């Protein structure tokens, strides 16, 4: 459990106006089911990745309307007094099921299912979607990058290109999907993500010479550090670095130019100077395609910034939170669905299973009833009667992601746009 | 002044390792100047918009390393003990100048200038860039949308498509650039942005019939409310709405289909039913281009979601934080600049002015010295000797944005990619 400041106002106004009207009409107390799903995967990606579930549970725990919130809502006429009173006592007492973090998903996968009264479940729409849309978008990009990088480690360093708190969540999602480390210190403290980073060009420019800067860095951080070699002249910097550090220099970083060409030159030079264990880290606007293009280059690690923290062209995951069932007058849950053009929903509470044949996934099976099957059930219990029961360490989610990817068909690794790696079958 | 939790760990690790090495070498105490600028405007946009300055000042005020932060940094070996001690006492005591919020900017505009010792100024890189890159990206998109919408009000409703805290900042930036309101309640409470929102499809689906749902909403929220009419059959819903509410119904919302076509039909029907003052609000994946395409349609207001909160294709503003000057041994500030291929910087502390001729901006003038000129100076004092002096109400920034836009040449309104609306001249 993690201290979080109140999250209840991270909510769209229409949820509260719906609540007010439904409290007045009495419908607010009907039991309902909301479902989180994506109608499509952005950009022709082959699979989505569930991320953010753990953060959603933290947000749910902190979802309380504080006095100043109620005061704001009532005094500005957003809700009436009875609604304000309801909000003051608000605690989610329903159930939440969800795909576990790290799991793959496909169009129509019911990645989260929220059951409760309308009043309590409708209020969670915004915070659930904000968290899942962001984190799943980052995770999808991170997973593709990790596949492209193969065994070479990836360092997440996109904090400076995204909102300061989104950066922390992005670092978490990247680690979940196989990144080795992050530059973001808050992600280190909050989520235990390993952190990395040594120096920027400013450090070299601060000193009277590149040599002074390298010496200062080696003296303080040790020979294992990574020296940034492209502030002035790369070849000269590499020579200076090895002269000062000797063959045990940890790594050099290249942050500009044609990375494939420069890496070859730097490797040759390092080897010539006897520093054949010194690693080469490359950074500079890398995305999954640039990483893949460097597969044959003598590169030992990649630092990824902008493309990671902006979802590599797709900063949001297209997830929606839709009412799929509600209680009728007889107390039975009835499937419901809107008919809006181009935005259909499939009504009814869902269950989901991953079918595998000889260890390879062949279909996402979505049903209206739980079924006895050899297929792997995908919905785990996250919240029971308002109590959070689905917390797990981030490393468990990281392991799950690796396992789930190894199960997907080979097409899933394709970086080019296409159909989802497995079809979703509604039964 | 606003209560904010500690922001000091919203920082990349390399800033602390640079600090440690520079403390050891003594260079940490050199006076330096860092500059925030963009080498280019993303996507061929004609102008950038400064946003986030006020949030940066809040973050700076809360930039303190708390005991648990220091404990984390030292125990995990990220910094040594002397550095930990320095951090425990860290207070920024330097000066910050910046373009005021709402002001336009261009490639090379020095939108923020941070002066202090290297030790104190280097630590602000990540939090400054995170805030400015995010908020300026949203502002650039919002400003184009507002231009496209003309006099019709825009409602920001993108919270569900971006990180839960980024959503709050996005709502703030959108309001700054001319949006009328936001769905985001936290933005209402924290920043005084007017909030809007009535009902989603879930509200209709919750009830036994659309008529029941509309009646419940009208009873609770009054005739001025906005009824969502595309859950089942639009024409039928409009008839039901006017039957129940009469001609004083506030508005109807259309969230699917070909909005231009549907809006014409709905307008005709509303007028036919005598509801000729009832407004039409459209939503559904709008961006600046879709808004412009609806200019001739009978639409009264636009709700914008995903495209706003993801920067309409450009979720980050390409701003960098670069060392441009540092003290030499004689105590004089010397311009410095790296030579990295494709990423050049221009050394030296800068001043900036907007040149206008007959009320129309013709150039962004960037100089190395303050100059006597009729051109409008763009750098305002934000922080003096560590004290925040540049706070202003968000409405002042909103007014400034309107004024600055009215000054730009007509080409600035073009939604198609092209050159910046005015050239940047370095003197």
PDB file of N, CA and C in Angstrom, chain B residues 323-413:
ATOM      1  N   UNK B 323      23.118  23.899 -21.577  1.00  0.00           N
ATOM      2  CA  UNK B 323      24.090  24.813 -20.995  1.00  0.00           C
ATOM      3  C   UNK B 323      24.590  25.729 -22.105  1.00  0.00           C
ATOM      4  N   UNK B 324      24.412  27.033 -21.952  1.00  0.00           N
ATOM      5  CA  UNK B 324      24.857  27.961 -23.004  1.00  0.00           C
ATOM      6  C   UNK B 324      25.977  28.890 -22.530  1.00  0.00           C
ATOM      7  N   UNK B 325      26.203  28.946 -21.209  1.00  0.00           N
ATOM      8  CA  UNK B 325      27.311  29.779 -20.721  1.00  0.00           C
ATOM      9  C   UNK B 325      27.742  29.263 -19.354  1.00  0.00           C
ATOM     10  N   UNK B 326      29.021  29.460 -19.048  1.00  0.00           N
ATOM     11  CA  UNK B 326      29.519  29.120 -17.716  1.00  0.00           C
ATOM     12  C   UNK B 326      30.679  30.047 -17.368  1.00  0.00           C
ATOM     13  N   UNK B 327      30.859  30.208 -16.080  1.00  0.00           N
ATOM     14  CA  UNK B 327      31.898  31.070 -15.533  1.00  0.00           C
ATOM     15  C   UNK B 327      33.284  30.502 -15.864  1.00  0.00           C
ATOM     16  N   UNK B 328      34.219  31.371 -16.220  1.00  0.00           N
ATOM     17  CA  UNK B 328      35.603  30.903 -16.354  1.00  0.00           C
ATOM     18  C   UNK B 328      36.360  31.212 -15.059  1.00  0.00           C
ATOM     19  N   UNK B 329      37.688  30.981 -15.084  1.00  0.00           N
ATOM     20  CA  UNK B 329      38.456  31.156 -13.844  1.00  0.00           C
ATOM     21  C   UNK B 329      38.490  32.602 -13.387  1.00  0.00           C
ATOM     22  N   UNK B 330      38.268  33.509 -14.339  1.00  0.00           N
ATOM     23  CA  UNK B 330      38.265  34.924 -13.977  1.00  0.00           C
ATOM     24  C   UNK B 330      36.877  35.395 -13.529  1.00  0.00           C
ATOM     25  N   UNK B 331      35.926  34.449 -13.463  1.00  0.00           N
ATOM     26  CA  UNK B 331      34.595  34.826 -12.994  1.00  0.00           C
ATOM     27  C   UNK B 331      33.712  35.418 -14.076  1.00  0.00           C
ATOM     28  N   UNK B 332      34.160  35.355 -15.339  1.00  0.00           N
ATOM     29  CA  UNK B 332      33.323  35.869 -16.435  1.00  0.00           C
ATOM     30  C   UNK B 332      32.508  34.751 -17.062  1.00  0.00           C
ATOM     31  N   UNK B 333      31.270  35.048 -17.464  1.00  0.00           N
ATOM     32  CA  UNK B 333      30.434  34.045 -18.150  1.00  0.00           C
ATOM     33  C   UNK B 333      30.932  33.870 -19.582  1.00  0.00           C
ATOM     34  N   UNK B 334      31.264  32.661 -19.945  1.00  0.00           N
ATOM     35  CA  UNK B 334      31.738  32.353 -21.299  1.00  0.00           C
ATOM     36  C   UNK B 334      30.670  31.546 -22.035  1.00  0.00           C
ATOM     37  N   UNK B 335      30.359  31.932 -23.278  1.00  0.00           N
ATOM     38  CA  UNK B 335      29.422  31.123 -24.073  1.00  0.00           C
ATOM     39  C   UNK B 335      30.013  29.737 -24.330  1.00  0.00           C
ATOM     40  N   UNK B 336      29.190  28.711 -24.256  1.00  0.00           N
ATOM     41  CA  UNK B 336      29.641  27.354 -24.612  1.00  0.00           C
ATOM     42  C   UNK B 336      28.558  26.711 -25.470  1.00  0.00           C
ATOM     43  N   UNK B 337      28.988  25.765 -26.299  1.00  0.00           N
ATOM     44  CA  UNK B 337      28.038  25.061 -27.167  1.00  0.00           C
ATOM     45  C   UNK B 337      28.658  23.753 -27.622  1.00  0.00           C
ATOM     46  N   UNK B 338      27.826  22.729 -27.728  1.00  0.00           N
ATOM     47  CA  UNK B 338      28.330  21.453 -28.229  1.00  0.00           C
ATOM     48  C   UNK B 338      28.302  21.464 -29.751  1.00  0.00           C
ATOM     49  N   UNK B 339      28.987  20.481 -30.328  1.00  0.00           N
ATOM     50  CA  UNK B 339      29.096  20.431 -31.791  1.00  0.00           C
ATOM     51  C   UNK B 339      28.398  19.201 -32.361  1.00  0.00           C
ATOM     52  N   UNK B 340      27.627  18.472 -31.532  1.00  0.00           N
ATOM     53  CA  UNK B 340      27.013  17.214 -31.958  1.00  0.00           C
ATOM     54  C   UNK B 340      26.306  17.347 -33.308  1.00  0.00           C
ATOM     55  N   UNK B 341      26.551  16.373 -34.179  1.00  0.00           N
ATOM     56  CA  UNK B 341      25.996  16.390 -35.534  1.00  0.00           C
ATOM     57  C   UNK B 341      24.470  16.511 -35.501  1.00  0.00           C
ATOM     58  N   UNK B 342      23.926  17.504 -36.179  1.00  0.00           N
ATOM     59  CA  UNK B 342      22.470  17.644 -36.295  1.00  0.00           C
ATOM     60  C   UNK B 342      21.805  18.211 -35.066  1.00  0.00           C
ATOM     61  N   UNK B 343      22.548  18.457 -34.009  1.00  0.00           N
ATOM     62  CA  UNK B 343      21.950  18.997 -32.785  1.00  0.00           C
ATOM     63  C   UNK B 343      22.750  20.183 -32.264  1.00  0.00           C
ATOM     64  N   UNK B 344      23.034  21.159 -33.120  1.00  0.00           N
ATOM     65  CA  UNK B 344      23.862  22.273 -32.664  1.00  0.00           C
ATOM     66  C   UNK B 344      23.129  23.162 -31.676  1.00  0.00           C
ATOM     67  N   UNK B 345      23.891  23.809 -30.816  1.00  0.00           N
ATOM     68  CA  UNK B 345      23.331  24.836 -29.945  1.00  0.00           C
ATOM     69  C   UNK B 345      24.045  26.141 -30.259  1.00  0.00           C
ATOM     70  N   UNK B 346      23.431  27.255 -29.902  1.00  0.00           N
ATOM     71  CA  UNK B 346      24.088  28.552 -30.024  1.00  0.00           C
ATOM     72  C   UNK B 346      24.438  29.006 -28.624  1.00  0.00           C
ATOM     73  N   UNK B 347      25.751  29.208 -28.379  1.00  0.00           N
ATOM     74  CA  UNK B 347      26.199  29.532 -27.034  1.00  0.00           C
ATOM     75  C   UNK B 347      25.814  30.930 -26.606  1.00  0.00           C
ATOM     76  N   UNK B 348      25.864  31.153 -25.282  1.00  0.00           N
ATOM     77  CA  UNK B 348      25.671  32.494 -24.734  1.00  0.00           C
ATOM     78  C   UNK B 348      24.286  32.735 -24.181  1.00  0.00           C
ATOM     79  N   UNK B 349      24.238  33.540 -23.122  1.00  0.00           N
ATOM     80  CA  UNK B 349      22.983  34.006 -22.548  1.00  0.00           C
ATOM     81  C   UNK B 349      22.268  34.841 -23.598  1.00  0.00           C
ATOM     82  N   UNK B 350      20.946  34.666 -23.711  1.00  0.00           N
ATOM     83  CA  UNK B 350      20.194  35.362 -24.765  1.00  0.00           C
ATOM     84  C   UNK B 350      19.146  36.325 -24.191  1.00  0.00           C
ATOM     85  N   UNK B 351      18.811  37.301 -25.014  1.00  0.00           N
ATOM     86  CA  UNK B 351      17.645  38.151 -24.797  1.00  0.00           C
ATOM     87  C   UNK B 351      16.760  38.021 -26.033  1.00  0.00           C
ATOM     88  N   UNK B 352      15.477  38.271 -25.891  1.00  0.00           N
ATOM     89  CA  UNK B 352      14.597  38.082 -27.048  1.00  0.00           C
ATOM     90  C   UNK B 352      13.532  39.166 -27.116  1.00  0.00           C
ATOM     91  N   UNK B 353      13.179  39.521 -28.344  1.00  0.00           N
ATOM     92  CA  UNK B 353      12.221  40.618 -28.607  1.00  0.00           C
ATOM     93  C   UNK B 353      11.327  40.224 -29.772  1.00  0.00           C
ATOM     94  N   UNK B 354      10.081  40.643 -29.712  1.00  0.00           N
ATOM     95  CA  UNK B 354       9.168  40.442 -30.846  1.00  0.00           C
ATOM     96  C   UNK B 354       9.072  41.762 -31.607  1.00  0.00           C
ATOM     97  N   UNK B 355       9.459  41.726 -32.859  1.00  0.00           N
ATOM     98  CA  UNK B 355       9.363  42.929 -33.688  1.00  0.00           C
ATOM     99  C   UNK B 355       8.011  42.961 -34.377  1.00  0.00           C
ATOM    100  N   UNK B 356       7.322  44.087 -34.299  1.00  0.00           N
ATOM    101  CA  UNK B 356       6.045  44.236 -35.012  1.00  0.00           C
ATOM    102  C   UNK B 356       6.117  45.480 -35.880  1.00  0.00           C
ATOM    103  N   UNK B 357       5.488  45.387 -37.027  1.00  0.00           N
ATOM    104  CA  UNK B 357       5.378  46.535 -37.928  1.00  0.00           C
ATOM    105  C   UNK B 357       3.891  46.752 -38.179  1.00  0.00           C
ATOM    106  N   UNK B 358       3.396  47.931 -37.855  1.00  0.00           N
ATOM    107  CA  UNK B 358       1.959  48.226 -37.977  1.00  0.00           C
ATOM    108  C   UNK B 358       1.107  47.160 -37.288  1.00  0.00           C
ATOM    109  N   UNK B 359       1.552  46.717 -36.106  1.00  0.00           N
ATOM    110  CA  UNK B 359       0.756  45.771 -35.331  1.00  0.00           C
ATOM    111  C   UNK B 359       0.887  44.320 -35.752  1.00  0.00           C
ATOM    112  N   UNK B 360       1.697  44.044 -36.777  1.00  0.00           N
ATOM    113  CA  UNK B 360       1.877  42.649 -37.196  1.00  0.00           C
ATOM    114  C   UNK B 360       3.313  42.203 -36.923  1.00  0.00           C
ATOM    115  N   UNK B 361       3.438  41.048 -36.283  1.00  0.00           N
ATOM    116  CA  UNK B 361       4.768  40.539 -35.963  1.00  0.00           C
ATOM    117  C   UNK B 361       5.518  40.222 -37.253  1.00  0.00           C
ATOM    118  N   UNK B 362       6.792  40.613 -37.298  1.00  0.00           N
ATOM    119  CA  UNK B 362       7.597  40.341 -38.497  1.00  0.00           C
ATOM    120  C   UNK B 362       8.846  39.539 -38.171  1.00  0.00           C
ATOM    121  N   UNK B 363       9.279  39.531 -36.927  1.00  0.00           N
ATOM    122  CA  UNK B 363      10.488  38.772 -36.603  1.00  0.00           C
ATOM    123  C   UNK B 363      10.597  38.520 -35.106  1.00  0.00           C
ATOM    124  N   UNK B 364      11.293  37.420 -34.793  1.00  0.00           N
ATOM    125  CA  UNK B 364      11.712  37.099 -33.427  1.00  0.00           C
ATOM    126  C   UNK B 364      13.196  37.463 -33.384  1.00  0.00           C
ATOM    127  N   UNK B 365      13.546  38.454 -32.587  1.00  0.00           N
ATOM    128  CA  UNK B 365      14.936  38.909 -32.533  1.00  0.00           C
ATOM    129  C   UNK B 365      15.582  38.328 -31.283  1.00  0.00           C
ATOM    130  N   UNK B 366      16.671  37.578 -31.457  1.00  0.00           N
ATOM    131  CA  UNK B 366      17.379  36.995 -30.320  1.00  0.00           C
ATOM    132  C   UNK B 366      18.781  37.586 -30.287  1.00  0.00           C
ATOM    133  N   UNK B 367      19.141  38.164 -29.139  1.00  0.00           N
ATOM    134  CA  UNK B 367      20.432  38.854 -29.038  1.00  0.00           C
ATOM    135  C   UNK B 367      21.271  38.268 -27.901  1.00  0.00           C
ATOM    136  N   UNK B 368      22.554  38.616 -27.900  1.00  0.00           N
ATOM    137  CA  UNK B 368      23.457  38.181 -26.829  1.00  0.00           C
ATOM    138  C   UNK B 368      23.582  39.225 -25.716  1.00  0.00           C
ATOM    139  N   UNK B 369      23.007  40.394 -25.945  1.00  0.00           N
ATOM    140  CA  UNK B 369      23.046  41.464 -24.956  1.00  0.00           C
ATOM    141  C   UNK B 369      21.667  42.094 -24.916  1.00  0.00           C
ATOM    142  N   UNK B 370      21.260  42.638 -23.776  1.00  0.00           N
ATOM    143  CA  UNK B 370      20.007  43.402 -23.791  1.00  0.00           C
ATOM    144  C   UNK B 370      20.197  44.632 -24.672  1.00  0.00           C
ATOM    145  N   UNK B 371      19.176  44.981 -25.441  1.00  0.00           N
ATOM    146  CA  UNK B 371      19.303  46.127 -26.338  1.00  0.00           C
ATOM    147  C   UNK B 371      18.169  47.127 -26.102  1.00  0.00           C
ATOM    148  N   UNK B 372      18.457  48.391 -26.383  1.00  0.00           N
ATOM    149  CA  UNK B 372      17.432  49.444 -26.382  1.00  0.00           C
ATOM    150  C   UNK B 372      16.672  49.324 -27.695  1.00  0.00           C
ATOM    151  N   UNK B 373      15.388  49.120 -27.640  1.00  0.00           N
ATOM    152  CA  UNK B 373      14.652  48.868 -28.868  1.00  0.00           C
ATOM    153  C   UNK B 373      13.176  49.143 -28.663  1.00  0.00           C
ATOM    154  N   UNK B 374      12.461  49.361 -29.749  1.00  0.00           N
ATOM    155  CA  UNK B 374      11.006  49.481 -29.677  1.00  0.00           C
ATOM    156  C   UNK B 374      10.344  48.110 -29.731  1.00  0.00           C
ATOM    157  N   UNK B 375      11.142  47.079 -30.066  1.00  0.00           N
ATOM    158  CA  UNK B 375      10.586  45.728 -30.119  1.00  0.00           C
ATOM    159  C   UNK B 375      10.176  45.301 -28.700  1.00  0.00           C
ATOM    160  N   UNK B 376       9.165  44.477 -28.633  1.00  0.00           N
ATOM    161  CA  UNK B 376       8.635  44.070 -27.327  1.00  0.00           C
ATOM    162  C   UNK B 376       9.541  43.023 -26.680  1.00  0.00           C
ATOM    163  N   UNK B 377      10.083  43.285 -25.486  1.00  0.00           N
ATOM    164  CA  UNK B 377      10.924  42.291 -24.813  1.00  0.00           C
ATOM    165  C   UNK B 377      10.078  41.096 -24.386  1.00  0.00           C
ATOM    166  N   UNK B 378      10.643  39.906 -24.544  1.00  0.00           N
ATOM    167  CA  UNK B 378       9.857  38.688 -24.309  1.00  0.00           C
ATOM    168  C   UNK B 378      10.222  37.954 -23.023  1.00  0.00           C
ATOM    169  N   UNK B 379      11.396  38.244 -22.478  1.00  0.00           N
ATOM    170  CA  UNK B 379      11.799  37.529 -21.262  1.00  0.00           C
ATOM    171  C   UNK B 379      11.371  38.312 -20.031  1.00  0.00           C
ATOM    172  N   UNK B 380      10.512  37.691 -19.233  1.00  0.00           N
ATOM    173  CA  UNK B 380      10.048  38.311 -17.992  1.00  0.00           C
ATOM    174  C   UNK B 380      10.779  37.664 -16.823  1.00  0.00           C
ATOM    175  N   UNK B 381      10.877  38.394 -15.741  1.00  0.00           N
ATOM    176  CA  UNK B 381      11.531  37.870 -14.547  1.00  0.00           C
ATOM    177  C   UNK B 381      10.562  36.927 -13.829  1.00  0.00           C
ATOM    178  N   UNK B 382      10.989  35.685 -13.615  1.00  0.00           N
ATOM    179  CA  UNK B 382      10.111  34.707 -12.954  1.00  0.00           C
ATOM    180  C   UNK B 382      10.592  34.388 -11.539  1.00  0.00           C
ATOM    181  N   UNK B 383      11.905  34.287 -11.375  1.00  0.00           N
ATOM    182  CA  UNK B 383      12.492  33.950 -10.079  1.00  0.00           C
ATOM    183  C   UNK B 383      13.708  34.858  -9.885  1.00  0.00           C
ATOM    184  N   UNK B 384      13.774  35.510  -8.728  1.00  0.00           N
ATOM    185  CA  UNK B 384      14.910  36.397  -8.421  1.00  0.00           C
ATOM    186  C   UNK B 384      15.555  35.919  -7.120  1.00  0.00           C
ATOM    187  N   UNK B 385      16.820  35.551  -7.195  1.00  0.00           N
ATOM    188  CA  UNK B 385      17.539  35.048  -6.014  1.00  0.00           C
ATOM    189  C   UNK B 385      16.739  33.949  -5.301  1.00  0.00           C
ATOM    190  N   UNK B 386      16.133  33.088  -6.083  1.00  0.00           N
ATOM    191  CA  UNK B 386      15.411  31.964  -5.508  1.00  0.00           C
ATOM    192  C   UNK B 386      13.972  32.264  -5.131  1.00  0.00           C
ATOM    193  N   UNK B 387      13.599  33.543  -5.127  1.00  0.00           N
ATOM    194  CA  UNK B 387      12.222  33.920  -4.781  1.00  0.00           C
ATOM    195  C   UNK B 387      11.365  33.979  -6.040  1.00  0.00           C
ATOM    196  N   UNK B 388      10.201  33.361  -5.976  1.00  0.00           N
ATOM    197  CA  UNK B 388       9.313  33.366  -7.135  1.00  0.00           C
ATOM    198  C   UNK B 388       8.619  34.719  -7.233  1.00  0.00           C
ATOM    199  N   UNK B 389       8.819  35.393  -8.352  1.00  0.00           N
ATOM    200  CA  UNK B 389       8.247  36.732  -8.517  1.00  0.00           C
ATOM    201  C   UNK B 389       7.340  36.819  -9.752  1.00  0.00           C
ATOM    202  N   UNK B 390       7.225  35.718 -10.489  1.00  0.00           N
ATOM    203  CA  UNK B 390       6.537  35.787 -11.784  1.00  0.00           C
ATOM    204  C   UNK B 390       5.181  35.127 -11.838  1.00  0.00           C
ATOM    205  N   UNK B 391       4.546  34.930 -10.664  1.00  0.00           N
ATOM    206  CA  UNK B 391       3.221  34.302 -10.710  1.00  0.00           C
ATOM    207  C   UNK B 391       2.177  35.261 -11.270  1.00  0.00           C
ATOM    208  N   UNK B 392       1.196  34.702 -11.951  1.00  0.00           N
ATOM    209  CA  UNK B 392       0.097  35.521 -12.455  1.00  0.00           C
ATOM    210  C   UNK B 392      -1.132  34.635 -12.576  1.00  0.00           C
ATOM    211  N   UNK B 393      -2.335  35.233 -12.626  1.00  0.00           N
ATOM    212  CA  UNK B 393      -3.542  34.422 -12.789  1.00  0.00           C
ATOM    213  C   UNK B 393      -3.561  33.778 -14.176  1.00  0.00           C
ATOM    214  N   UNK B 394      -4.171  32.605 -14.262  1.00  0.00           N
ATOM    215  CA  UNK B 394      -4.253  31.904 -15.544  1.00  0.00           C
ATOM    216  C   UNK B 394      -5.013  32.742 -16.572  1.00  0.00           C
ATOM    217  N   UNK B 395      -5.981  33.523 -16.094  1.00  0.00           N
ATOM    218  CA  UNK B 395      -6.757  34.354 -17.033  1.00  0.00           C
ATOM    219  C   UNK B 395      -5.877  35.424 -17.690  1.00  0.00           C
ATOM    220  N   UNK B 396      -4.827  35.865 -16.983  1.00  0.00           N
ATOM    221  CA  UNK B 396      -3.917  36.846 -17.591  1.00  0.00           C
ATOM    222  C   UNK B 396      -3.176  36.197 -18.761  1.00  0.00           C
ATOM    223  N   UNK B 397      -2.783  34.942 -18.578  1.00  0.00           N
ATOM    224  CA  UNK B 397      -2.093  34.217 -19.644  1.00  0.00           C
ATOM    225  C   UNK B 397      -3.037  33.977 -20.819  1.00  0.00           C
ATOM    226  N   UNK B 398      -4.281  33.698 -20.485  1.00  0.00           N
ATOM    227  CA  UNK B 398      -5.304  33.480 -21.521  1.00  0.00           C
ATOM    228  C   UNK B 398      -5.507  34.759 -22.347  1.00  0.00           C
ATOM    229  N   UNK B 399      -5.570  35.871 -21.677  1.00  0.00           N
ATOM    230  CA  UNK B 399      -5.697  37.144 -22.392  1.00  0.00           C
ATOM    231  C   UNK B 399      -4.464  37.395 -23.263  1.00  0.00           C
ATOM    232  N   UNK B 400      -3.284  37.103 -22.693  1.00  0.00           N
ATOM    233  CA  UNK B 400      -2.052  37.330 -23.447  1.00  0.00           C
ATOM    234  C   UNK B 400      -2.038  36.478 -24.711  1.00  0.00           C
ATOM    235  N   UNK B 401      -2.509  35.252 -24.602  1.00  0.00           N
ATOM    236  CA  UNK B 401      -2.486  34.387 -25.780  1.00  0.00           C
ATOM    237  C   UNK B 401      -3.354  34.971 -26.889  1.00  0.00           C
ATOM    238  N   UNK B 402      -4.520  35.468 -26.517  1.00  0.00           N
ATOM    239  CA  UNK B 402      -5.401  36.052 -27.512  1.00  0.00           C
ATOM    240  C   UNK B 402      -4.709  37.250 -28.180  1.00  0.00           C
ATOM    241  N   UNK B 403      -4.061  38.069 -27.366  1.00  0.00           N
ATOM    242  CA  UNK B 403      -3.396  39.265 -27.897  1.00  0.00           C
ATOM    243  C   UNK B 403      -2.220  38.883 -28.797  1.00  0.00           C
ATOM    244  N   UNK B 404      -1.446  37.904 -28.378  1.00  0.00           N
ATOM    245  CA  UNK B 404      -0.257  37.545 -29.155  1.00  0.00           C
ATOM    246  C   UNK B 404      -0.667  36.940 -30.495  1.00  0.00           C
ATOM    247  N   UNK B 405      -1.740  36.182 -30.490  1.00  0.00           N
ATOM    248  CA  UNK B 405      -2.203  35.583 -31.745  1.00  0.00           C
ATOM    249  C   UNK B 405      -2.680  36.649 -32.724  1.00  0.00           C
ATOM    250  N   UNK B 406      -3.351  37.649 -32.184  1.00  0.00           N
ATOM    251  CA  UNK B 406      -3.928  38.676 -33.068  1.00  0.00           C
ATOM    252  C   UNK B 406      -2.816  39.466 -33.746  1.00  0.00           C
ATOM    253  N   UNK B 407      -1.622  39.353 -33.201  1.00  0.00           N
ATOM    254  CA  UNK B 407      -0.464  40.087 -33.704  1.00  0.00           C
ATOM    255  C   UNK B 407       0.279  39.296 -34.789  1.00  0.00           C
ATOM    256  N   UNK B 408       0.069  37.980 -34.827  1.00  0.00           N
ATOM    257  CA  UNK B 408       0.830  37.165 -35.789  1.00  0.00           C
ATOM    258  C   UNK B 408       0.295  37.373 -37.203  1.00  0.00           C
ATOM    259  N   UNK B 409       1.157  37.225 -38.207  1.00  0.00           N
ATOM    260  CA  UNK B 409       0.675  37.353 -39.583  1.00  0.00           C
ATOM    261  C   UNK B 409      -0.359  36.283 -39.910  1.00  0.00           C
ATOM    262  N   UNK B 410      -1.155  36.544 -40.933  1.00  0.00           N
ATOM    263  CA  UNK B 410      -2.263  35.648 -41.286  1.00  0.00           C
ATOM    264  C   UNK B 410      -1.826  34.199 -41.489  1.00  0.00           C
ATOM    265  N   UNK B 411      -0.634  33.989 -42.042  1.00  0.00           N
ATOM    266  CA  UNK B 411      -0.142  32.627 -42.294  1.00  0.00           C
ATOM    267  C   UNK B 411      -0.143  31.789 -41.021  1.00  0.00           C
ATOM    268  N   UNK B 412      -0.069  32.436 -39.875  1.00  0.00           N
ATOM    269  CA  UNK B 412      -0.034  31.692 -38.617  1.00  0.00           C
ATOM    270  C   UNK B 412      -1.283  30.840 -38.433  1.00  0.00           C
ATOM    271  N   UNK B 413      -2.393  31.270 -39.041  1.00  0.00           N
ATOM    272  CA  UNK B 413      -3.656  30.528 -38.903  1.00  0.00           C
ATOM    273  C   UNK B 413      -3.704  29.293 -39.782  1.00  0.00           C
TER     274      UNK B 413
END
